[in-house]
Short mmCIF file of C-alpha atoms in Angstrom, two decimals:
data_model
loop_
_atom_site.label_atom_id
_atom_site.label_comp_id
_atom_site.label_asym_id
_atom_site.label_seq_id
_atom_site.Cartn_x
_atom_site.Cartn_y
_atom_site.Cartn_z
CA MET A 27 56.93 -85.05 96.67
CA ASN A 28 57.05 -88.52 95.13
CA HIS A 29 60.08 -90.78 94.72
CA ILE A 30 60.71 -89.81 91.09
CA GLN A 31 60.69 -86.11 91.98
CA ALA A 32 63.10 -86.72 94.84
CA GLU A 33 65.49 -88.63 92.60
CA THR A 34 65.32 -85.77 90.09
CA LEU A 35 66.31 -83.31 92.81
CA GLN A 36 69.38 -85.33 93.67
CA THR A 37 70.61 -85.79 90.11
CA THR A 38 69.75 -82.45 88.48
CA ARG A 39 72.05 -79.45 88.75
CA ILE A 40 70.17 -76.18 88.60
CA GLY A 41 72.04 -73.70 86.46
CA LEU A 42 70.32 -70.74 88.11
CA VAL A 43 71.87 -71.69 91.46
CA ASP A 44 75.33 -71.81 89.91
CA MET A 45 74.71 -68.47 88.22
CA VAL A 46 73.66 -66.75 91.46
CA ARG A 47 76.66 -68.26 93.23
CA GLY A 48 78.88 -66.89 90.46
CA ILE A 49 77.39 -63.42 90.92
CA ALA A 50 78.05 -63.66 94.67
CA LEU A 51 81.66 -64.64 93.95
CA LEU A 52 82.17 -61.56 91.79
CA ALA A 53 80.59 -59.37 94.48
CA MET A 54 82.92 -60.96 97.03
CA THR A 55 85.88 -60.26 94.75
CA ALA A 56 84.93 -56.59 94.49
CA PHE A 57 84.67 -56.35 98.27
CA HIS A 58 88.01 -58.07 98.86
CA PHE A 59 89.68 -55.93 96.19
CA SER A 60 88.47 -52.80 97.96
CA TRP A 61 89.77 -54.21 101.26
CA ASP A 62 93.15 -54.93 99.64
CA LEU A 63 93.32 -51.40 98.22
CA GLY A 64 92.96 -50.08 101.75
CA MET A 65 95.59 -52.47 103.07
CA PHE A 66 98.13 -51.17 100.52
CA GLY A 67 97.16 -47.55 101.11
CA PHE A 68 95.50 -46.87 97.77
CA ILE A 69 92.30 -45.86 99.59
CA ASN A 70 91.52 -44.95 103.19
CA PRO A 71 91.16 -48.31 105.06
CA SER A 72 88.42 -46.86 107.28
CA VAL A 73 86.11 -46.80 104.25
CA MET A 74 85.60 -50.56 104.62
CA PHE A 75 84.07 -50.08 108.08
CA GLU A 76 81.34 -47.76 106.86
CA PRO A 77 77.75 -49.11 106.77
CA PHE A 78 77.57 -49.90 103.04
CA PRO A 79 80.71 -52.11 102.87
CA VAL A 80 79.79 -53.81 106.16
CA TRP A 81 76.28 -54.66 105.01
CA SER A 82 77.59 -55.65 101.58
CA ALA A 83 79.88 -58.21 103.20
CA ARG A 84 77.04 -59.58 105.31
CA SER A 85 74.74 -59.79 102.29
CA ILE A 86 77.34 -61.65 100.25
CA ALA A 87 77.96 -64.15 103.06
CA GLY A 88 74.21 -64.54 103.53
CA THR A 89 73.76 -65.29 99.83
CA PHE A 90 76.39 -68.02 99.91
CA LEU A 91 74.79 -69.61 102.96
CA PHE A 92 71.27 -69.40 101.51
CA LEU A 93 72.57 -71.31 98.49
CA VAL A 94 74.25 -73.84 100.81
CA GLY A 95 70.87 -74.60 102.38
CA PHE A 96 69.11 -74.68 99.02
CA SER A 97 71.67 -77.06 97.53
CA LEU A 98 71.75 -79.22 100.67
CA PHE A 99 68.04 -79.87 100.30
CA LEU A 100 68.34 -80.67 96.60
CA ALA A 101 71.17 -83.11 97.20
CA HIS A 102 70.07 -84.91 100.36
CA SER A 103 66.36 -84.45 101.00
CA ASN A 104 65.57 -88.02 99.90
CA GLY A 105 68.35 -89.56 101.97
CA VAL A 106 71.86 -88.41 102.75
CA ARG A 107 74.41 -89.23 100.06
CA TRP A 108 77.14 -89.91 102.56
CA ARG A 109 80.05 -90.33 100.16
CA ALA A 110 79.39 -87.03 98.41
CA LEU A 111 78.71 -85.29 101.72
CA VAL A 112 81.87 -86.53 103.42
CA ARG A 113 83.95 -85.55 100.38
CA ARG A 114 82.44 -82.07 100.40
CA ILE A 115 82.94 -81.60 104.13
CA ALA A 116 86.54 -82.81 103.85
CA MET A 117 87.25 -80.36 101.02
CA VAL A 118 85.55 -77.32 102.53
CA GLY A 119 86.61 -78.12 106.08
CA GLY A 120 90.18 -78.73 104.96
CA ALA A 121 90.21 -75.42 103.09
CA ALA A 122 88.84 -73.70 106.22
CA ALA A 123 91.67 -75.19 108.28
CA ILE A 124 94.23 -73.94 105.75
CA ILE A 125 92.70 -70.44 105.91
CA SER A 126 92.90 -70.49 109.72
CA LEU A 127 96.53 -71.59 109.71
CA ALA A 128 97.55 -69.10 107.02
CA THR A 129 95.84 -66.13 108.68
CA ALA A 130 97.11 -67.14 112.14
CA TYR A 131 100.59 -66.74 110.68
CA ALA A 132 99.94 -63.64 108.53
CA THR A 133 97.50 -61.70 110.76
CA PRO A 134 97.59 -63.30 114.24
CA ASP A 135 95.63 -60.44 115.84
CA ALA A 136 92.68 -60.96 113.47
CA PHE A 137 93.03 -64.50 112.19
CA ILE A 138 90.04 -66.29 110.69
CA PHE A 139 88.80 -68.91 113.15
CA PHE A 140 85.15 -69.10 111.96
CA GLY A 141 84.82 -67.52 108.56
CA ILE A 142 82.61 -68.34 105.60
CA LEU A 143 84.23 -71.74 104.91
CA HIS A 144 83.96 -72.75 108.57
CA SER A 145 80.32 -71.67 108.55
CA ILE A 146 79.61 -73.65 105.37
CA THR A 147 81.23 -76.74 106.91
CA PHE A 148 79.07 -76.38 110.03
CA ALA A 149 75.95 -75.78 107.95
CA SER A 150 76.60 -78.83 105.77
CA ILE A 151 76.34 -80.98 108.89
CA ALA A 152 73.80 -79.13 111.04
CA GLY A 153 71.49 -78.53 108.09
CA LEU A 154 70.92 -82.27 107.69
CA PHE A 155 68.75 -82.26 110.83
CA PHE A 156 66.31 -79.84 109.17
CA LEU A 157 65.84 -81.47 105.77
CA ARG A 158 62.75 -83.49 106.70
CA LEU A 159 60.97 -80.65 108.49
CA PRO A 160 58.11 -78.79 106.76
CA TRP A 161 59.32 -75.85 104.71
CA TRP A 162 57.32 -73.38 106.79
CA LEU A 163 58.88 -74.62 110.03
CA ASN A 164 62.37 -74.15 108.56
CA ALA A 165 61.35 -70.66 107.46
CA ILE A 166 60.26 -69.78 111.00
CA ALA A 167 63.44 -71.27 112.46
CA GLY A 168 65.53 -69.33 109.93
CA VAL A 169 63.93 -66.01 110.82
CA PHE A 170 64.39 -66.79 114.52
CA VAL A 171 68.12 -67.46 114.11
CA LEU A 172 68.49 -64.31 112.02
CA VAL A 173 66.84 -61.90 114.45
CA SER A 174 67.27 -63.42 117.93
CA ARG A 175 70.98 -62.85 118.45
CA PRO A 176 70.65 -59.56 120.40
CA TRP A 177 68.34 -61.22 122.92
CA LEU A 178 70.32 -64.46 123.27
CA GLN A 179 73.82 -63.02 123.69
CA THR A 180 75.19 -63.71 127.15
CA PRO A 181 78.49 -63.27 129.04
CA LEU A 182 78.26 -66.99 129.87
CA LEU A 183 79.49 -67.62 126.30
CA ASP A 184 82.29 -65.04 126.32
CA ALA A 185 85.04 -67.68 126.44
CA PRO A 186 86.81 -67.97 123.05
CA ILE A 187 85.65 -71.60 122.70
CA TRP A 188 82.08 -70.28 122.17
CA TRP A 189 82.81 -67.43 119.77
CA TRP A 190 81.73 -69.55 116.79
CA SER A 191 78.15 -69.41 118.10
CA GLY A 192 77.84 -65.64 117.79
CA LEU A 193 76.09 -65.53 121.17
CA SER A 194 78.91 -64.10 123.28
CA LYS A 195 78.78 -60.50 124.40
CA ILE A 196 82.34 -60.14 123.11
CA ILE A 197 82.65 -59.47 119.38
CA PRO A 198 85.98 -61.02 118.42
CA ILE A 199 88.37 -59.34 116.01
CA SER A 200 88.69 -61.40 112.84
CA ASN A 201 89.18 -60.70 109.15
CA ASP A 202 86.20 -62.94 108.40
CA TYR A 203 83.65 -63.72 111.11
CA VAL A 204 80.51 -65.66 110.09
CA PRO A 205 79.05 -67.10 113.32
CA VAL A 206 76.12 -69.49 113.60
CA PHE A 207 73.87 -66.71 114.95
CA PRO A 208 72.70 -65.04 112.78
CA PHE A 209 74.11 -66.61 109.60
CA PHE A 210 72.78 -70.16 110.00
CA GLY A 211 69.39 -68.54 109.62
CA MET A 212 70.14 -67.99 105.92
CA VAL A 213 70.91 -71.70 105.54
CA LEU A 214 67.54 -72.58 107.05
CA LEU A 215 65.80 -70.11 104.74
CA GLY A 216 67.57 -71.75 101.80
CA ILE A 217 66.35 -75.18 102.93
CA ALA A 218 62.84 -73.75 103.36
CA ALA A 219 62.86 -72.21 99.87
CA ALA A 220 64.01 -75.43 98.24
CA GLY A 221 61.42 -77.41 100.19
CA LEU A 222 58.64 -75.08 99.10
CA LEU A 223 59.71 -75.21 95.45
CA ALA A 224 59.89 -79.00 95.60
CA GLN A 225 56.42 -79.17 97.14
CA LEU A 226 55.08 -76.99 94.32
CA ASP A 227 56.99 -79.12 91.77
CA LEU A 228 58.90 -76.09 90.50
CA THR A 229 62.48 -77.32 90.86
CA ARG A 230 62.33 -79.19 87.55
CA ARG A 231 61.18 -76.00 85.85
CA LEU A 232 64.14 -74.15 87.34
CA ALA A 233 66.49 -76.88 86.14
CA ALA A 234 65.01 -76.63 82.64
CA LEU A 235 65.74 -72.92 82.28
CA LYS A 236 67.94 -72.20 79.27
CA LEU A 237 70.85 -70.16 80.58
CA GLN A 238 73.26 -70.34 77.67
CA SER A 239 74.48 -66.81 76.94
CA ALA A 240 78.24 -66.32 77.24
CA PRO A 241 78.11 -64.16 80.40
CA VAL A 242 75.75 -66.62 82.08
CA ARG A 243 77.92 -69.59 81.13
CA PHE A 244 80.88 -67.79 82.69
CA LEU A 245 78.93 -67.16 85.90
CA ARG A 246 77.81 -70.78 86.01
CA PHE A 247 81.41 -71.91 85.55
CA LEU A 248 82.46 -69.78 88.51
CA GLY A 249 79.58 -71.13 90.56
CA ARG A 250 80.52 -74.73 89.82
CA ASN A 251 84.11 -74.07 90.88
CA SER A 252 83.46 -71.76 93.82
CA LEU A 253 85.89 -73.32 96.31
CA ALA A 254 88.86 -73.18 93.94
CA TYR A 255 87.97 -69.61 93.00
CA TYR A 256 87.64 -68.60 96.65
CA LEU A 257 91.05 -70.00 97.54
CA LEU A 258 92.83 -68.47 94.56
CA HIS A 259 91.32 -65.02 94.08
CA GLN A 260 92.90 -63.32 97.10
CA PRO A 261 96.48 -64.57 96.57
CA VAL A 262 96.27 -63.44 92.93
CA MET A 263 94.93 -59.99 93.79
CA LEU A 264 97.40 -59.51 96.64
CA ALA A 265 100.31 -60.47 94.39
CA LEU A 266 99.20 -58.05 91.68
CA LEU A 267 98.61 -55.19 94.11
CA TYR A 268 101.90 -55.87 95.87
CA GLY A 269 103.72 -55.65 92.55
CA PHE A 270 101.92 -52.44 91.61
CA ALA A 271 102.59 -50.92 95.04
CA LYS A 272 106.26 -51.87 94.71
CA LEU A 273 106.56 -50.30 91.28
CA SER A 274 104.75 -47.12 92.39
CA GLY A 275 107.01 -46.74 95.43
CA ARG A 276 104.28 -47.18 98.04
CA ILE A 277 106.23 -49.98 99.73
#
């Protein structure tokens, strides 16, 4: 990849990435809405612990983290843009801290101490160490992180200070738990995919795709504003469902 190609990666926003992120946000919204329905008694809460909802949640989180790795490569593969990176980490990390504080107050028995925003913050830093590696090596590392958790889990990491790793034998109770093992594997696969596309000189073709239909523009808008959407969608849905539950006499 020559210098001009690298500069193009850092300055071109790929609409397809925003669109996929927007789709993931809508899928996340559907999952959270179902969870909220159970919390207010509109459906049986145990439904959300069945295999399909559980794997849906994992797939949605994995999609977000794959896109984190993909975007990290596009933005910083030719040298870390420290100002943009620090601003992003401050925003996402600050939002993660707010989520932890809010859930520690609202649901102290299952508060979010390492959810999707915490995982994205970690990945935005740890992923930097993999940007210069060959794409195939990142792909191997990603698969390893994805599948090796059962063999690496140990009671030596059962103390709560290590729960973020995902390698403790204890599975902590949390409303959103996205530990490094296995989810950082999706970040590495995203970095690998972006590296391969850059090597094949396909990223510019992706950026040139015409994605201008109204539904696609809406999805791209969501994808470009994912943090704000993430922070707002649950309070809005909870307020609406609370009002409906109040009017229907459920609470």
